[in-house]
Amino acid sequence: MLDVPLTLADHYAIHLARDRRRSEHTVRAYRATASRLLTFLSAHWGEEADRARLARIDAADLRAYLAHRRGAGSSGGAGLANASAARELSAIRGFLDWAGGTGAAPRLRGPRVRKGVPRPIAPHEAVALATDVAEDSDEPWVAARDWAVLLLLYGTGLRIGEAVTLPGAVLPLGETLRVTGKRAKTRVVPLLAEVRAAIERYAALCPWPLASGEPLFRGVKGGALSPGVVRLKVRGARARLGLGERTTPHALRHSFATHLLGRGADLRALQELLGHASLSSTQVYTAVDAAHLLDVYRAAHPRG
């Protein structure tokens, strides 16, 4: 059986994973974007879209591609919204700069996107959510696990992917936790006593050995806990509690950030805690009313 040669999109994916240390999800998404672009351009130009031909791409070609992607006929469904189109254009620029060198991508103004304001959930909603998810399980160790995971997200601002990939090596816990985030960057976050106690209780009940090289949070069959399982459990709990669709695992991260900012946390310090590469990503939280956040933070963390 002959080996299938790697495409330009495949080589780009290898570059992202090996040289840029991007996450598996990012690599998969960017590879798909590059592949879609190459397929479109080959048909659009009537010739193969190789590196040499990509060097001659212009803004009109990109506009044609975006029009194709935003049109309902491109996939048989609804076209891309502004935010999705902007993300697609950003991914394309990265691919073209890799293929032809920095600055190779034609200058093209992207669609205007209205920046959204993070929507945290109230402290009592966060606690009710974690409680309901835990109580929905008949297995004591699974209930302890779910409570620990959600309390960890709310108490440290971790991304769900960061939480479920924590290794058993973090045990025994101290007053801080070393976390590996996007692009393999590490940061140190403080652990509240309540969060530490929840994780320790789970560890004591877990039927699987939590060796240093194994995942800390386990699924029911002993493998690593999947983020999808946590999202599914949260979805079920919010339906039972009558909470809005914004009540997601990621909303707990928003709550952590907005509560701290409302309490007067320094933006640079918050950037470090969240693992944001750019301060602009952290600054969006300043759009939330600080006075309200101070009240919310005091209700959530009376000793904070």
mmCIF file of C-alpha atoms in Angstrom:
data_model
loop_
_atom_site.group_PDB
_atom_site.id
_atom_site.type_symbol
_atom_site.label_atom_id
_atom_site.label_comp_id
_atom_site.label_asym_id
_atom_site.label_seq_id
_atom_site.Cartn_x
_atom_site.Cartn_y
_atom_site.Cartn_z
ATOM 1 C CA MET A 1 0.000 0.000 0.000
ATOM 2 C CA LEU A 2 1.482 3.343 -1.080
ATOM 3 C CA ASP A 3 1.976 6.097 1.487
ATOM 4 C CA VAL A 4 -0.209 9.125 0.876
ATOM 5 C CA PRO A 5 2.045 12.207 0.481
ATOM 6 C CA LEU A 6 1.600 14.984 3.013
ATOM 7 C CA THR A 7 -0.244 18.046 1.834
ATOM 8 C CA LEU A 8 0.797 21.622 2.496
ATOM 9 C CA ALA A 9 -1.892 21.753 5.189
ATOM 10 C CA ASP A 10 -0.385 18.646 6.806
ATOM 11 C CA HIS A 11 3.064 20.237 6.896
ATOM 12 C CA TYR A 12 1.561 23.366 8.443
ATOM 13 C CA ALA A 13 -0.106 21.262 11.141
ATOM 14 C CA ILE A 14 3.236 19.600 11.930
ATOM 15 C CA HIS A 15 4.833 23.050 12.222
ATOM 16 C CA LEU A 16 2.130 24.247 14.614
ATOM 17 C CA ALA A 17 2.407 21.187 16.846
ATOM 18 C CA ARG A 18 6.184 20.804 16.818
ATOM 19 C CA ASP A 19 7.528 24.348 16.507
ATOM 20 C CA ARG A 20 4.724 26.484 17.902
ATOM 21 C CA ARG A 21 3.533 23.962 20.497
ATOM 22 C CA ARG A 22 -0.103 24.702 19.783
ATOM 23 C CA SER A 23 -2.815 22.567 21.353
ATOM 24 C CA GLU A 24 -4.280 19.563 19.548
ATOM 25 C CA HIS A 25 -7.580 21.411 19.128
ATOM 26 C CA THR A 26 -5.855 24.455 17.595
ATOM 27 C CA VAL A 27 -3.754 22.325 15.261
ATOM 28 C CA ARG A 28 -6.812 20.448 14.057
ATOM 29 C CA ALA A 29 -8.793 23.653 13.466
ATOM 30 C CA TYR A 30 -5.960 25.477 11.668
ATOM 31 C CA ARG A 31 -5.182 22.475 9.490
ATOM 32 C CA ALA A 32 -8.840 22.303 8.450
ATOM 33 C CA THR A 33 -8.806 26.010 7.574
ATOM 34 C CA ALA A 34 -5.634 25.648 5.493
ATOM 35 C CA SER A 35 -7.072 22.633 3.697
ATOM 36 C CA ARG A 36 -10.320 24.475 2.895
ATOM 37 C CA LEU A 37 -8.381 27.449 1.560
ATOM 38 C CA LEU A 38 -6.158 25.290 -0.663
ATOM 39 C CA THR A 39 -9.139 23.374 -2.050
ATOM 40 C CA PHE A 40 -10.980 26.602 -2.843
ATOM 41 C CA LEU A 41 -7.975 28.310 -4.430
ATOM 42 C CA SER A 42 -7.188 25.302 -6.637
ATOM 43 C CA ALA A 43 -10.708 25.501 -8.080
ATOM 44 C CA HIS A 44 -10.690 29.294 -8.132
ATOM 45 C CA TRP A 45 -7.409 29.472 -10.033
ATOM 46 C CA GLY A 46 -7.793 26.320 -12.068
ATOM 47 C CA GLU A 47 -4.370 25.119 -10.972
ATOM 48 C CA GLU A 48 -2.729 23.616 -7.921
ATOM 49 C CA ALA A 49 -2.398 25.991 -4.982
ATOM 50 C CA ASP A 50 1.230 25.177 -4.145
ATOM 51 C CA ARG A 51 3.773 27.404 -2.381
ATOM 52 C CA ALA A 52 4.818 29.075 -5.616
ATOM 53 C CA ARG A 53 1.242 29.968 -6.550
ATOM 54 C CA LEU A 54 0.402 31.049 -2.993
ATOM 55 C CA ALA A 55 3.195 33.612 -3.243
ATOM 56 C CA ARG A 56 1.044 35.448 -5.803
ATOM 57 C CA ILE A 57 -2.199 35.427 -3.813
ATOM 58 C CA ASP A 58 -3.855 38.827 -3.496
ATOM 59 C CA ALA A 59 -6.585 40.468 -1.443
ATOM 60 C CA ALA A 60 -9.185 39.756 -4.137
ATOM 61 C CA ASP A 61 -8.499 36.015 -3.790
ATOM 62 C CA LEU A 62 -9.030 36.184 -0.038
ATOM 63 C CA ARG A 63 -12.220 38.188 -0.446
ATOM 64 C CA ALA A 64 -13.504 35.551 -2.847
ATOM 65 C CA TYR A 65 -12.703 32.810 -0.366
ATOM 66 C CA LEU A 66 -14.402 34.602 2.534
ATOM 67 C CA ALA A 67 -17.449 35.304 0.357
ATOM 68 C CA HIS A 68 -17.543 31.586 -0.448
ATOM 69 C CA ARG A 69 -17.308 30.654 3.227
ATOM 70 C CA ARG A 70 -19.903 33.196 4.290
ATOM 71 C CA GLY A 71 -22.378 32.127 1.652
ATOM 72 C CA ALA A 72 -24.930 29.463 2.621
ATOM 73 C CA GLY A 73 -24.116 27.504 -0.511
ATOM 74 C CA SER A 74 -20.545 26.742 0.561
ATOM 75 C CA SER A 75 -21.577 24.076 3.045
ATOM 76 C CA GLY A 76 -25.278 23.626 2.511
ATOM 77 C CA GLY A 77 -26.013 25.501 5.731
ATOM 78 C CA ALA A 78 -25.787 28.966 7.180
ATOM 79 C CA GLY A 79 -22.716 30.996 6.304
ATOM 80 C CA LEU A 80 -20.070 32.182 8.735
ATOM 81 C CA ALA A 81 -20.990 34.972 11.121
ATOM 82 C CA ASN A 82 -18.654 37.961 11.516
ATOM 83 C CA ALA A 83 -16.816 36.520 14.495
ATOM 84 C CA SER A 84 -16.224 33.180 12.782
ATOM 85 C CA ALA A 85 -15.140 34.873 9.571
ATOM 86 C CA ALA A 86 -12.667 37.010 11.504
ATOM 87 C CA ARG A 87 -11.191 33.920 13.171
ATOM 88 C CA GLU A 88 -10.962 32.196 9.781
ATOM 89 C CA LEU A 89 -9.137 35.177 8.288
ATOM 90 C CA SER A 90 -6.702 35.232 11.220
ATOM 91 C CA ALA A 91 -5.948 31.527 10.735
ATOM 92 C CA ILE A 92 -5.431 32.089 7.001
ATOM 93 C CA ARG A 93 -2.961 34.895 7.632
ATOM 94 C CA GLY A 94 -0.940 32.622 9.874
ATOM 95 C CA PHE A 95 -0.904 29.886 7.251
ATOM 96 C CA LEU A 96 0.112 32.224 4.420
ATOM 97 C CA ASP A 97 2.850 33.818 6.521
ATOM 98 C CA TRP A 98 4.206 30.338 7.235
ATOM 99 C CA ALA A 99 3.990 29.276 3.582
ATOM 100 C CA GLY A 100 5.562 32.413 2.120
ATOM 101 C CA GLY A 101 7.326 34.120 5.017
ATOM 102 C CA THR A 102 6.216 36.796 7.445
ATOM 103 C CA GLY A 103 4.181 39.450 5.660
ATOM 104 C CA ALA A 104 3.209 37.177 2.788
ATOM 105 C CA ALA A 105 -0.488 37.386 3.556
ATOM 106 C CA PRO A 106 -2.217 40.203 1.622
ATOM 107 C CA ARG A 107 -3.509 43.086 3.711
ATOM 108 C CA LEU A 108 -7.257 42.712 4.067
ATOM 109 C CA ARG A 109 -9.520 44.326 6.624
ATOM 110 C CA GLY A 110 -11.504 41.656 8.443
ATOM 111 C CA PRO A 111 -15.204 41.863 9.294
ATOM 112 C CA ARG A 112 -16.083 44.113 12.193
ATOM 113 C CA VAL A 113 -16.668 42.106 15.327
ATOM 114 C CA ARG A 114 -18.348 43.444 18.403
ATOM 115 C CA LYS A 115 -16.316 42.424 21.425
ATOM 116 C CA GLY A 116 -18.366 40.509 23.927
ATOM 117 C CA VAL A 117 -18.154 41.086 27.655
ATOM 118 C CA PRO A 118 -17.465 38.021 29.802
ATOM 119 C CA ARG A 119 -20.568 36.838 31.597
ATOM 120 C CA PRO A 120 -19.753 35.416 35.009
ATOM 121 C CA ILE A 121 -22.298 33.519 37.060
ATOM 122 C CA ALA A 122 -23.296 34.450 40.589
ATOM 123 C CA PRO A 123 -21.557 32.730 43.530
ATOM 124 C CA HIS A 124 -24.700 30.956 44.659
ATOM 125 C CA GLU A 125 -25.185 29.649 41.112
ATOM 126 C CA ALA A 126 -21.634 28.311 41.033
ATOM 127 C CA VAL A 127 -22.093 26.504 44.334
ATOM 128 C CA ALA A 128 -25.515 25.190 43.353
ATOM 129 C CA LEU A 129 -24.107 23.957 40.062
ATOM 130 C CA ALA A 130 -21.230 22.059 41.675
ATOM 131 C CA THR A 131 -23.542 20.626 44.338
ATOM 132 C CA ASP A 132 -26.113 19.404 41.824
ATOM 133 C CA VAL A 133 -23.494 17.806 39.573
ATOM 134 C CA ALA A 134 -21.954 15.991 42.542
ATOM 135 C CA GLU A 135 -25.273 14.830 43.948
ATOM 136 C CA ASP A 136 -26.338 13.446 40.581
ATOM 137 C CA SER A 137 -23.781 10.639 40.876
ATOM 138 C CA ASP A 138 -24.417 7.405 42.792
ATOM 139 C CA GLU A 139 -20.682 6.712 43.106
ATOM 140 C CA PRO A 140 -19.159 8.595 46.074
ATOM 141 C CA TRP A 141 -15.754 8.919 44.411
ATOM 142 C CA VAL A 142 -17.299 10.271 41.200
ATOM 143 C CA ALA A 143 -19.359 12.759 43.212
ATOM 144 C CA ALA A 144 -16.188 13.864 45.028
ATOM 145 C CA ARG A 145 -14.375 14.150 41.704
ATOM 146 C CA ASP A 146 -17.052 16.310 40.101
ATOM 147 C CA TRP A 147 -17.253 18.578 43.125
ATOM 148 C CA ALA A 148 -13.459 18.942 43.165
ATOM 149 C CA VAL A 149 -13.205 19.722 39.445
ATOM 150 C CA LEU A 150 -15.889 22.423 39.462
ATOM 151 C CA LEU A 151 -14.586 23.955 42.673
ATOM 152 C CA LEU A 152 -11.119 23.993 41.114
ATOM 153 C CA LEU A 153 -12.398 25.864 38.048
ATOM 154 C CA TYR A 154 -14.211 28.395 40.206
ATOM 155 C CA GLY A 155 -11.456 28.807 42.776
ATOM 156 C CA THR A 156 -8.433 29.033 40.469
ATOM 157 C CA GLY A 157 -9.721 30.171 37.073
ATOM 158 C CA LEU A 158 -8.296 27.157 35.251
ATOM 159 C CA ARG A 159 -9.534 26.230 31.810
ATOM 160 C CA ILE A 160 -11.351 22.900 31.766
ATOM 161 C CA GLY A 161 -8.627 21.422 29.569
ATOM 162 C CA GLU A 162 -5.986 22.486 32.091
ATOM 163 C CA ALA A 163 -7.885 20.973 34.998
ATOM 164 C CA VAL A 164 -8.446 17.529 33.482
ATOM 165 C CA THR A 165 -4.816 17.216 32.373
ATOM 166 C CA LEU A 166 -3.346 17.838 35.810
ATOM 167 C CA PRO A 167 -1.037 14.926 36.672
ATOM 168 C CA GLY A 168 -1.014 12.894 39.866
ATOM 169 C CA ALA A 169 2.364 14.526 40.507
ATOM 170 C CA VAL A 170 0.567 17.574 41.982
ATOM 171 C CA LEU A 171 -0.128 15.446 45.066
ATOM 172 C CA PRO A 172 0.429 16.079 47.890
ATOM 173 C CA LEU A 173 -1.054 19.540 47.445
ATOM 174 C CA GLY A 174 0.469 22.698 48.806
ATOM 175 C CA GLU A 175 -0.733 26.275 48.897
ATOM 176 C CA THR A 176 -0.083 26.711 45.164
ATOM 177 C CA LEU A 177 -0.563 24.657 42.030
ATOM 178 C CA ARG A 178 1.677 24.578 38.957
ATOM 179 C CA VAL A 179 -0.434 24.498 35.791
ATOM 180 C CA THR A 180 0.559 23.861 32.176
ATOM 181 C CA GLY A 181 -1.583 25.980 29.883
ATOM 182 C CA LYS A 182 -1.691 26.939 26.229
ATOM 183 C CA ARG A 183 1.527 26.617 24.225
ATOM 184 C CA ALA A 184 2.964 24.512 27.063
ATOM 185 C CA LYS A 185 3.435 27.599 29.242
ATOM 186 C CA THR A 186 3.406 27.009 32.977
ATOM 187 C CA ARG A 187 2.061 29.267 35.686
ATOM 188 C CA VAL A 188 1.516 29.042 39.429
ATOM 189 C CA VAL A 189 -1.924 29.668 40.949
ATOM 190 C CA PRO A 190 -2.860 29.804 44.631
ATOM 191 C CA LEU A 191 -5.099 27.089 46.084
ATOM 192 C CA LEU A 192 -7.862 28.050 48.493
ATOM 193 C CA ALA A 193 -8.176 25.706 51.460
ATOM 194 C CA GLU A 194 -11.654 24.632 50.313
ATOM 195 C CA VAL A 195 -10.368 23.665 46.868
ATOM 196 C CA ARG A 196 -7.421 21.774 48.335
ATOM 197 C CA ALA A 197 -9.718 19.871 50.708
ATOM 198 C CA ALA A 198 -12.066 18.926 47.859
ATOM 199 C CA ILE A 199 -9.237 17.517 45.733
ATOM 200 C CA GLU A 200 -7.748 15.636 48.686
ATOM 201 C CA ARG A 201 -11.111 14.046 49.476
ATOM 202 C CA TYR A 202 -11.472 12.937 45.871
ATOM 203 C CA ALA A 203 -7.927 11.527 45.886
ATOM 204 C CA ALA A 204 -8.697 9.538 49.037
ATOM 205 C CA LEU A 205 -11.836 8.018 47.482
ATOM 206 C CA CYS A 206 -10.571 7.451 43.948
ATOM 207 C CA PRO A 207 -10.297 3.687 43.226
ATOM 208 C CA TRP A 208 -7.460 4.225 40.758
ATOM 209 C CA PRO A 209 -3.820 4.746 41.797
ATOM 210 C CA LEU A 210 -2.930 8.395 41.232
ATOM 211 C CA ALA A 211 0.700 7.907 40.217
ATOM 212 C CA SER A 212 2.778 10.955 39.332
ATOM 213 C CA GLY A 213 2.769 10.180 35.618
ATOM 214 C CA GLU A 214 -0.968 9.445 35.459
ATOM 215 C CA PRO A 215 -3.922 11.870 35.221
ATOM 216 C CA LEU A 216 -5.187 13.242 38.509
ATOM 217 C CA PHE A 217 -8.845 13.250 37.509
ATOM 218 C CA ARG A 218 -10.060 9.896 36.226
ATOM 219 C CA GLY A 219 -13.043 8.716 34.231
ATOM 220 C CA VAL A 220 -15.182 5.837 35.461
ATOM 221 C CA LYS A 221 -13.026 3.323 33.553
ATOM 222 C CA GLY A 222 -9.768 4.679 34.900
ATOM 223 C CA GLY A 223 -8.674 6.799 31.935
ATOM 224 C CA ALA A 224 -8.269 10.550 31.936
ATOM 225 C CA LEU A 225 -11.462 12.477 32.616
ATOM 226 C CA SER A 226 -12.778 13.998 29.390
ATOM 227 C CA PRO A 227 -13.701 17.708 29.244
ATOM 228 C CA GLY A 228 -16.796 16.615 27.336
ATOM 229 C CA VAL A 229 -17.991 14.606 30.332
ATOM 230 C CA VAL A 230 -17.718 17.679 32.556
ATOM 231 C CA ARG A 231 -19.550 19.851 30.034
ATOM 232 C CA LEU A 232 -22.317 17.261 29.701
ATOM 233 C CA LYS A 233 -22.768 17.053 33.478
ATOM 234 C CA VAL A 234 -22.905 20.840 33.766
ATOM 235 C CA ARG A 235 -25.457 20.996 30.959
ATOM 236 C CA GLY A 236 -27.682 18.541 32.808
ATOM 237 C CA ALA A 237 -27.340 20.397 36.101
ATOM 238 C CA ARG A 238 -28.158 23.802 34.660
ATOM 239 C CA ALA A 239 -31.311 22.336 33.088
ATOM 240 C CA ARG A 240 -32.388 20.867 36.416
ATOM 241 C CA LEU A 241 -31.627 24.125 38.241
ATOM 242 C CA GLY A 242 -33.178 26.369 35.608
ATOM 243 C CA LEU A 243 -29.906 28.224 34.977
ATOM 244 C CA GLY A 244 -29.134 29.966 31.700
ATOM 245 C CA GLU A 245 -27.094 28.605 28.818
ATOM 246 C CA ARG A 246 -24.185 30.821 29.851
ATOM 247 C CA THR A 247 -23.691 28.536 32.841
ATOM 248 C CA THR A 248 -20.786 26.475 31.502
ATOM 249 C CA PRO A 249 -17.477 25.249 32.936
ATOM 250 C CA HIS A 250 -15.783 28.215 31.245
ATOM 251 C CA ALA A 251 -18.180 30.619 32.950
ATOM 252 C CA LEU A 252 -16.604 29.551 36.254
ATOM 253 C CA ARG A 253 -13.283 30.868 34.933
ATOM 254 C CA HIS A 254 -14.984 34.160 34.034
ATOM 255 C CA SER A 255 -16.413 34.323 37.543
ATOM 256 C CA PHE A 256 -12.993 33.816 39.099
ATOM 257 C CA ALA A 257 -11.525 36.617 37.001
ATOM 258 C CA THR A 258 -14.299 39.150 37.439
ATOM 259 C CA HIS A 259 -14.572 38.576 41.182
ATOM 260 C CA LEU A 260 -10.851 39.167 41.672
ATOM 261 C CA LEU A 261 -10.823 42.223 39.430
ATOM 262 C CA GLY A 262 -13.780 43.661 41.294
ATOM 263 C CA ARG A 263 -11.869 43.175 44.522
ATOM 264 C CA GLY A 264 -9.090 45.337 43.157
ATOM 265 C CA ALA A 265 -6.710 42.768 41.674
ATOM 266 C CA ASP A 266 -3.978 44.166 39.435
ATOM 267 C CA LEU A 267 -4.536 43.452 35.742
ATOM 268 C CA ARG A 268 -1.003 42.155 35.283
ATOM 269 C CA ALA A 269 -1.383 39.792 38.226
ATOM 270 C CA LEU A 270 -4.733 38.601 36.877
ATOM 271 C CA GLN A 271 -3.136 38.059 33.464
ATOM 272 C CA GLU A 272 -0.573 35.764 35.078
ATOM 273 C CA LEU A 273 -3.221 33.844 37.023
ATOM 274 C CA LEU A 274 -5.324 33.276 33.913
ATOM 275 C CA GLY A 275 -2.387 32.407 31.686
ATOM 276 C CA HIS A 276 -3.259 35.031 29.068
ATOM 277 C CA ALA A 277 -0.520 35.650 26.519
ATOM 278 C CA SER A 278 -1.735 39.213 25.964
ATOM 279 C CA LEU A 279 -2.937 41.793 28.458
ATOM 280 C CA SER A 280 -5.697 42.758 26.020
ATOM 281 C CA SER A 281 -7.346 39.396 26.701
ATOM 282 C CA THR A 282 -7.491 40.256 30.397
ATOM 283 C CA GLN A 283 -8.663 43.833 29.908
ATOM 284 C CA VAL A 284 -12.086 42.709 28.686
ATOM 285 C CA TYR A 285 -12.996 42.063 32.308
ATOM 286 C CA THR A 286 -12.752 45.782 33.070
ATOM 287 C CA ALA A 287 -15.993 46.237 31.111
ATOM 288 C CA VAL A 288 -17.927 44.571 33.920
ATOM 289 C CA ASP A 289 -19.197 46.868 36.652
ATOM 290 C CA ALA A 290 -16.544 46.910 39.389
ATOM 291 C CA ALA A 291 -18.893 47.867 42.197
ATOM 292 C CA HIS A 292 -21.133 44.918 41.457
ATOM 293 C CA LEU A 293 -18.149 42.606 41.251
ATOM 294 C CA LEU A 294 -16.919 43.715 44.663
ATOM 295 C CA ASP A 295 -20.213 42.658 46.219
ATOM 296 C CA VAL A 296 -20.145 39.367 44.333
ATOM 297 C CA TYR A 297 -16.560 38.666 45.358
ATOM 298 C CA ARG A 298 -17.263 39.353 49.040
ATOM 299 C CA ALA A 299 -20.252 37.026 48.924
ATOM 300 C CA ALA A 300 -18.176 34.310 47.265
ATOM 301 C CA HIS A 301 -14.947 34.699 49.241
ATOM 302 C CA PRO A 302 -15.675 36.363 52.620
ATOM 303 C CA ARG A 303 -12.000 36.041 53.620
ATOM 304 C CA GLY A 304 -10.679 37.232 50.270
#
